[in-house]
């Protein structure tokens, strides 16, 4: 597995485990950030691809415009059962089954891959053995109800805690590797470089 591209869920949750309100709003993330913006610059240097569910992508387009604001040189794949009305440069809409896409993505050279979310596409990749690591930034606020980090389905998935980091504003980063049978105690994340963090 050495050198294989990792697919990393890099995301923020509320303290009660939601990534957005029920209507998709993330207004509770509008808060001052500490110097370094939780290591976002370092993380972005380590990725060249972003994976989106359709709803999450459209939410980002509504906030920052076409392409979701991930920057030049970064390829975006948007998973949707619907055909897009328009597409921005560097954005490819995907209807391919997730297991097939995961195999194809891993077989191509490149940097790590940012799984942006939301909860449904994270669940689909997770259940297809398509997630290597979670970098969860727990924001010190409860929102009561909303969209969970991973869409609920029957599953038992061991995680191995790799790192924790606390920021001055109370945000805590939890970095977990996904453990797999036969992968050994260290799981797929063994020996891989660290990525930066930001909600």
PDB file of C-alpha atoms in Angstrom:
ATOM      1  CA  UNK A   1       0.000   0.000   0.000  1.00  0.00           C
ATOM      2  CA  UNK A   2       3.037   2.265   0.191  1.00  0.00           C
ATOM      3  CA  UNK A   3       2.603   5.412  -1.843  1.00  0.00           C
ATOM      4  CA  UNK A   4      -1.086   4.870  -2.512  1.00  0.00           C
ATOM      5  CA  UNK A   5      -3.234   7.986  -2.481  1.00  0.00           C
ATOM      6  CA  UNK A   6      -5.176   8.439   0.736  1.00  0.00           C
ATOM      7  CA  UNK A   7      -8.788   9.581   0.771  1.00  0.00           C
ATOM      8  CA  UNK A   8      -9.210  11.836   3.796  1.00  0.00           C
ATOM      9  CA  UNK A   9     -12.453  13.115   5.297  1.00  0.00           C
ATOM     10  CA  UNK A  10     -11.408  16.592   6.388  1.00  0.00           C
ATOM     11  CA  UNK A  11     -14.350  18.248   8.052  1.00  0.00           C
ATOM     12  CA  UNK A  12     -15.810  20.155  10.999  1.00  0.00           C
ATOM     13  CA  UNK A  13     -18.581  18.955  13.266  1.00  0.00           C
ATOM     14  CA  UNK A  14     -20.537  20.548  16.049  1.00  0.00           C
ATOM     15  CA  UNK A  15     -19.908  19.207  19.543  1.00  0.00           C
ATOM     16  CA  UNK A  16     -23.063  17.101  19.157  1.00  0.00           C
ATOM     17  CA  UNK A  17     -21.860  15.483  15.938  1.00  0.00           C
ATOM     18  CA  UNK A  18     -23.481  17.398  13.066  1.00  0.00           C
ATOM     19  CA  UNK A  19     -21.780  18.788   9.960  1.00  0.00           C
ATOM     20  CA  UNK A  20     -24.624  21.156   9.040  1.00  0.00           C
ATOM     21  CA  UNK A  21     -28.106  22.158  10.081  1.00  0.00           C
ATOM     22  CA  UNK A  22     -31.029  20.222   8.589  1.00  0.00           C
ATOM     23  CA  UNK A  23     -31.313  22.799   5.775  1.00  0.00           C
ATOM     24  CA  UNK A  24     -27.570  22.558   4.985  1.00  0.00           C
ATOM     25  CA  UNK A  25     -26.664  25.808   6.745  1.00  0.00           C
ATOM     26  CA  UNK A  26     -23.239  26.057   8.372  1.00  0.00           C
ATOM     27  CA  UNK A  27     -23.727  29.479   9.940  1.00  0.00           C
ATOM     28  CA  UNK A  28     -22.331  28.141  13.224  1.00  0.00           C
ATOM     29  CA  UNK A  29     -18.907  27.894  11.515  1.00  0.00           C
ATOM     30  CA  UNK A  30     -18.804  31.666  10.997  1.00  0.00           C
ATOM     31  CA  UNK A  31     -16.335  32.399  13.791  1.00  0.00           C
ATOM     32  CA  UNK A  32     -12.910  34.034  14.137  1.00  0.00           C
ATOM     33  CA  UNK A  33     -10.064  31.660  13.363  1.00  0.00           C
ATOM     34  CA  UNK A  34      -6.701  31.499  15.111  1.00  0.00           C
ATOM     35  CA  UNK A  35      -3.489  32.342  13.318  1.00  0.00           C
ATOM     36  CA  UNK A  36      -2.710  29.696  10.717  1.00  0.00           C
ATOM     37  CA  UNK A  37      -6.380  28.872  10.109  1.00  0.00           C
ATOM     38  CA  UNK A  38      -6.003  25.414  11.675  1.00  0.00           C
ATOM     39  CA  UNK A  39      -3.212  24.435   9.255  1.00  0.00           C
ATOM     40  CA  UNK A  40      -5.337  24.793   6.130  1.00  0.00           C
ATOM     41  CA  UNK A  41      -2.411  25.859   3.956  1.00  0.00           C
ATOM     42  CA  UNK A  42      -0.394  22.746   4.802  1.00  0.00           C
ATOM     43  CA  UNK A  43      -3.382  20.512   4.141  1.00  0.00           C
ATOM     44  CA  UNK A  44      -4.090  22.059   0.739  1.00  0.00           C
ATOM     45  CA  UNK A  45      -0.485  21.499  -0.358  1.00  0.00           C
ATOM     46  CA  UNK A  46      -0.968  17.783   0.199  1.00  0.00           C
ATOM     47  CA  UNK A  47      -4.091  17.305  -1.947  1.00  0.00           C
ATOM     48  CA  UNK A  48      -4.940  17.685  -5.612  1.00  0.00           C
ATOM     49  CA  UNK A  49      -8.477  16.285  -5.702  1.00  0.00           C
ATOM     50  CA  UNK A  50     -11.753  17.005  -3.884  1.00  0.00           C
ATOM     51  CA  UNK A  51     -14.804  14.732  -3.690  1.00  0.00           C
ATOM     52  CA  UNK A  52     -18.257  16.232  -3.193  1.00  0.00           C
ATOM     53  CA  UNK A  53     -21.841  15.140  -2.856  1.00  0.00           C
ATOM     54  CA  UNK A  54     -24.172  17.205  -5.032  1.00  0.00           C
ATOM     55  CA  UNK A  55     -25.887  19.045  -2.168  1.00  0.00           C
ATOM     56  CA  UNK A  56     -22.594  19.989  -0.524  1.00  0.00           C
ATOM     57  CA  UNK A  57     -21.146  21.180  -3.818  1.00  0.00           C
ATOM     58  CA  UNK A  58     -24.195  23.304  -4.633  1.00  0.00           C
ATOM     59  CA  UNK A  59     -24.078  24.800  -1.132  1.00  0.00           C
ATOM     60  CA  UNK A  60     -20.426  25.764  -1.703  1.00  0.00           C
ATOM     61  CA  UNK A  61     -21.200  27.228  -5.119  1.00  0.00           C
ATOM     62  CA  UNK A  62     -23.894  29.364  -3.517  1.00  0.00           C
ATOM     63  CA  UNK A  63     -21.395  30.684  -0.986  1.00  0.00           C
ATOM     64  CA  UNK A  64     -18.199  31.147  -3.028  1.00  0.00           C
ATOM     65  CA  UNK A  65     -19.120  30.645  -6.688  1.00  0.00           C
ATOM     66  CA  UNK A  66     -18.366  28.128  -9.436  1.00  0.00           C
ATOM     67  CA  UNK A  67     -15.955  25.347  -8.552  1.00  0.00           C
ATOM     68  CA  UNK A  68     -16.660  25.553  -4.816  1.00  0.00           C
ATOM     69  CA  UNK A  69     -13.632  27.730  -4.095  1.00  0.00           C
ATOM     70  CA  UNK A  70     -11.004  24.988  -3.859  1.00  0.00           C
ATOM     71  CA  UNK A  71      -8.457  26.840  -5.977  1.00  0.00           C
ATOM     72  CA  UNK A  72      -6.604  26.331  -9.241  1.00  0.00           C
ATOM     73  CA  UNK A  73      -4.979  23.019 -10.006  1.00  0.00           C
ATOM     74  CA  UNK A  74      -7.383  21.026  -7.833  1.00  0.00           C
ATOM     75  CA  UNK A  75      -9.714  18.564  -9.550  1.00  0.00           C
ATOM     76  CA  UNK A  76     -13.280  18.238  -8.214  1.00  0.00           C
ATOM     77  CA  UNK A  77     -15.557  15.232  -8.626  1.00  0.00           C
ATOM     78  CA  UNK A  78     -19.222  15.777  -7.797  1.00  0.00           C
ATOM     79  CA  UNK A  79     -21.339  12.673  -7.215  1.00  0.00           C
ATOM     80  CA  UNK A  80     -24.930  12.987  -8.344  1.00  0.00           C
ATOM     81  CA  UNK A  81     -27.730  10.888  -9.810  1.00  0.00           C
ATOM     82  CA  UNK A  82     -28.843  14.024 -11.662  1.00  0.00           C
ATOM     83  CA  UNK A  83     -27.217  15.515 -14.728  1.00  0.00           C
ATOM     84  CA  UNK A  84     -25.688  18.957 -14.084  1.00  0.00           C
ATOM     85  CA  UNK A  85     -27.139  22.047 -15.703  1.00  0.00           C
ATOM     86  CA  UNK A  86     -23.659  23.555 -16.050  1.00  0.00           C
ATOM     87  CA  UNK A  87     -20.132  22.601 -15.039  1.00  0.00           C
ATOM     88  CA  UNK A  88     -17.158  24.753 -14.057  1.00  0.00           C
ATOM     89  CA  UNK A  89     -13.594  24.137 -15.302  1.00  0.00           C
ATOM     90  CA  UNK A  90     -11.912  21.397 -13.285  1.00  0.00           C
ATOM     91  CA  UNK A  91     -15.245  19.947 -12.119  1.00  0.00           C
ATOM     92  CA  UNK A  92     -16.411  16.516 -13.285  1.00  0.00           C
ATOM     93  CA  UNK A  93     -19.855  15.136 -12.441  1.00  0.00           C
ATOM     94  CA  UNK A  94     -19.835  11.424 -11.583  1.00  0.00           C
ATOM     95  CA  UNK A  95     -22.541   8.769 -11.828  1.00  0.00           C
ATOM     96  CA  UNK A  96     -20.127   5.832 -11.687  1.00  0.00           C
ATOM     97  CA  UNK A  97     -20.658   3.330  -8.827  1.00  0.00           C
ATOM     98  CA  UNK A  98     -18.548   4.358  -5.842  1.00  0.00           C
ATOM     99  CA  UNK A  99     -16.528   1.081  -5.567  1.00  0.00           C
ATOM    100  CA  UNK A 100     -15.510   1.335  -9.228  1.00  0.00           C
ATOM    101  CA  UNK A 101     -14.573   5.001  -8.836  1.00  0.00           C
ATOM    102  CA  UNK A 102     -12.479   4.267  -5.724  1.00  0.00           C
ATOM    103  CA  UNK A 103     -10.468   1.601  -7.555  1.00  0.00           C
ATOM    104  CA  UNK A 104      -9.926   3.897 -10.522  1.00  0.00           C
ATOM    105  CA  UNK A 105      -8.908   6.853  -8.350  1.00  0.00           C
ATOM    106  CA  UNK A 106      -6.456   4.845  -6.281  1.00  0.00           C
ATOM    107  CA  UNK A 107      -4.841   3.443  -9.429  1.00  0.00           C
ATOM    108  CA  UNK A 108      -3.945   6.894 -10.758  1.00  0.00           C
ATOM    109  CA  UNK A 109      -0.893   8.822  -9.551  1.00  0.00           C
ATOM    110  CA  UNK A 110      -1.377  11.982  -7.548  1.00  0.00           C
ATOM    111  CA  UNK A 111      -1.535  13.556  -4.129  1.00  0.00           C
ATOM    112  CA  UNK A 112      -4.010  12.784  -1.369  1.00  0.00           C
ATOM    113  CA  UNK A 113      -7.737  13.260  -1.901  1.00  0.00           C
ATOM    114  CA  UNK A 114     -10.019  15.465   0.195  1.00  0.00           C
ATOM    115  CA  UNK A 115     -13.441  13.986   0.859  1.00  0.00           C
ATOM    116  CA  UNK A 116     -15.480  17.136   1.423  1.00  0.00           C
ATOM    117  CA  UNK A 117     -18.809  15.460   2.178  1.00  0.00           C
ATOM    118  CA  UNK A 118     -21.660  15.498   2.974  1.00  0.00           C
ATOM    119  CA  UNK A 119     -22.840  12.642   5.129  1.00  0.00           C
ATOM    120  CA  UNK A 120     -24.360  10.518   2.351  1.00  0.00           C
ATOM    121  CA  UNK A 121     -21.295  10.444   0.109  1.00  0.00           C
ATOM    122  CA  UNK A 122     -19.011   9.881   3.117  1.00  0.00           C
ATOM    123  CA  UNK A 123     -21.170   6.879   4.046  1.00  0.00           C
ATOM    124  CA  UNK A 124     -21.061   5.509   0.495  1.00  0.00           C
ATOM    125  CA  UNK A 125     -17.261   5.739   0.359  1.00  0.00           C
ATOM    126  CA  UNK A 126     -16.865   4.366   3.866  1.00  0.00           C
ATOM    127  CA  UNK A 127     -18.989   1.319   3.065  1.00  0.00           C
ATOM    128  CA  UNK A 128     -17.001   0.783  -0.153  1.00  0.00           C
ATOM    129  CA  UNK A 129     -13.684   0.744   1.755  1.00  0.00           C
ATOM    130  CA  UNK A 130     -12.954   4.119   0.234  1.00  0.00           C
ATOM    131  CA  UNK A 131     -11.946   6.201   3.287  1.00  0.00           C
ATOM    132  CA  UNK A 132      -8.474   6.045   4.819  1.00  0.00           C
ATOM    133  CA  UNK A 133      -8.559   8.768   7.412  1.00  0.00           C
ATOM    134  CA  UNK A 134     -10.848  11.166   9.256  1.00  0.00           C
ATOM    135  CA  UNK A 135      -9.658  14.587  10.327  1.00  0.00           C
ATOM    136  CA  UNK A 136     -12.538  15.863  12.429  1.00  0.00           C
ATOM    137  CA  UNK A 137     -12.488  19.362  13.857  1.00  0.00           C
ATOM    138  CA  UNK A 138     -14.916  19.525  16.757  1.00  0.00           C
ATOM    139  CA  UNK A 139     -16.264  23.052  17.146  1.00  0.00           C
ATOM    140  CA  UNK A 140     -17.379  24.003  20.680  1.00  0.00           C
ATOM    141  CA  UNK A 141     -21.032  24.598  19.867  1.00  0.00           C
ATOM    142  CA  UNK A 142     -24.146  22.409  19.890  1.00  0.00           C
ATOM    143  CA  UNK A 143     -26.785  22.908  17.214  1.00  0.00           C
ATOM    144  CA  UNK A 144     -29.369  20.427  18.467  1.00  0.00           C
ATOM    145  CA  UNK A 145     -30.220  18.708  15.173  1.00  0.00           C
ATOM    146  CA  UNK A 146     -28.945  18.515  11.632  1.00  0.00           C
ATOM    147  CA  UNK A 147     -26.991  16.391   9.150  1.00  0.00           C
ATOM    148  CA  UNK A 148     -24.721  13.802  10.819  1.00  0.00           C
ATOM    149  CA  UNK A 149     -21.095  13.279   9.862  1.00  0.00           C
ATOM    150  CA  UNK A 150     -21.934   9.886   8.322  1.00  0.00           C
ATOM    151  CA  UNK A 151     -25.394   8.859   7.121  1.00  0.00           C
ATOM    152  CA  UNK A 152     -26.741   6.197   9.517  1.00  0.00           C
ATOM    153  CA  UNK A 153     -26.502   2.602   8.258  1.00  0.00           C
ATOM    154  CA  UNK A 154     -25.694  -0.669  10.045  1.00  0.00           C
ATOM    155  CA  UNK A 155     -21.904  -0.780  10.419  1.00  0.00           C
ATOM    156  CA  UNK A 156     -19.154  -1.389  12.947  1.00  0.00           C
ATOM    157  CA  UNK A 157     -15.945   0.343  11.949  1.00  0.00           C
ATOM    158  CA  UNK A 158     -12.899   0.475  14.234  1.00  0.00           C
ATOM    159  CA  UNK A 159     -10.844   3.661  14.130  1.00  0.00           C
ATOM    160  CA  UNK A 160      -7.309   4.192  15.409  1.00  0.00           C
ATOM    161  CA  UNK A 161      -6.596   7.558  17.013  1.00  0.00           C
ATOM    162  CA  UNK A 162      -3.453   9.024  15.459  1.00  0.00           C
ATOM    163  CA  UNK A 163      -3.361  12.554  16.799  1.00  0.00           C
ATOM    164  CA  UNK A 164      -5.222  15.223  18.729  1.00  0.00           C
ATOM    165  CA  UNK A 165      -4.646  18.958  18.683  1.00  0.00           C
ATOM    166  CA  UNK A 166      -6.337  21.709  20.647  1.00  0.00           C
ATOM    167  CA  UNK A 167      -6.600  25.264  19.321  1.00  0.00           C
ATOM    168  CA  UNK A 168      -6.890  28.483  21.370  1.00  0.00           C
ATOM    169  CA  UNK A 169     -10.540  29.021  20.370  1.00  0.00           C
ATOM    170  CA  UNK A 170     -11.587  25.633  21.762  1.00  0.00           C
ATOM    171  CA  UNK A 171     -11.646  23.701  18.490  1.00  0.00           C
ATOM    172  CA  UNK A 172     -10.163  20.209  18.867  1.00  0.00           C
ATOM    173  CA  UNK A 173      -8.795  18.199  15.932  1.00  0.00           C
ATOM    174  CA  UNK A 174      -9.200  14.430  16.103  1.00  0.00           C
ATOM    175  CA  UNK A 175      -7.243  12.439  13.532  1.00  0.00           C
ATOM    176  CA  UNK A 176      -8.321   8.833  13.038  1.00  0.00           C
ATOM    177  CA  UNK A 177      -7.107   6.132  10.652  1.00  0.00           C
ATOM    178  CA  UNK A 178      -9.688   3.638   9.434  1.00  0.00           C
ATOM    179  CA  UNK A 179      -8.663   0.155  10.566  1.00  0.00           C
ATOM    180  CA  UNK A 180      -9.138  -2.766   8.221  1.00  0.00           C
ATOM    181  CA  UNK A 181      -8.857  -6.537   8.765  1.00  0.00           C
ATOM    182  CA  UNK A 182      -5.339  -7.687   7.949  1.00  0.00           C
ATOM    183  CA  UNK A 183      -3.932  -4.155   7.851  1.00  0.00           C
ATOM    184  CA  UNK A 184      -2.173  -4.553  11.184  1.00  0.00           C
ATOM    185  CA  UNK A 185      -2.441  -2.421  14.279  1.00  0.00           C
ATOM    186  CA  UNK A 186      -1.508   0.741  12.459  1.00  0.00           C
ATOM    187  CA  UNK A 187      -4.146   0.374   9.712  1.00  0.00           C
ATOM    188  CA  UNK A 188      -3.873   1.982   6.292  1.00  0.00           C
ATOM    189  CA  UNK A 189      -2.583   5.254   7.728  1.00  0.00           C
ATOM    190  CA  UNK A 190       0.700   3.779   8.953  1.00  0.00           C
ATOM    191  CA  UNK A 191       3.749   5.787   8.010  1.00  0.00           C
ATOM    192  CA  UNK A 192       1.827   8.366   6.015  1.00  0.00           C
ATOM    193  CA  UNK A 193       2.495  12.045   6.286  1.00  0.00           C
ATOM    194  CA  UNK A 194       0.304  14.264   8.393  1.00  0.00           C
ATOM    195  CA  UNK A 195      -2.032  16.746   6.822  1.00  0.00           C
ATOM    196  CA  UNK A 196      -2.997  20.138   8.181  1.00  0.00           C
ATOM    197  CA  UNK A 197      -6.392  21.028   9.628  1.00  0.00           C
ATOM    198  CA  UNK A 198      -9.173  23.504   9.639  1.00  0.00           C
ATOM    199  CA  UNK A 199     -12.906  23.406  10.190  1.00  0.00           C
TER     200      UNK A 199
END
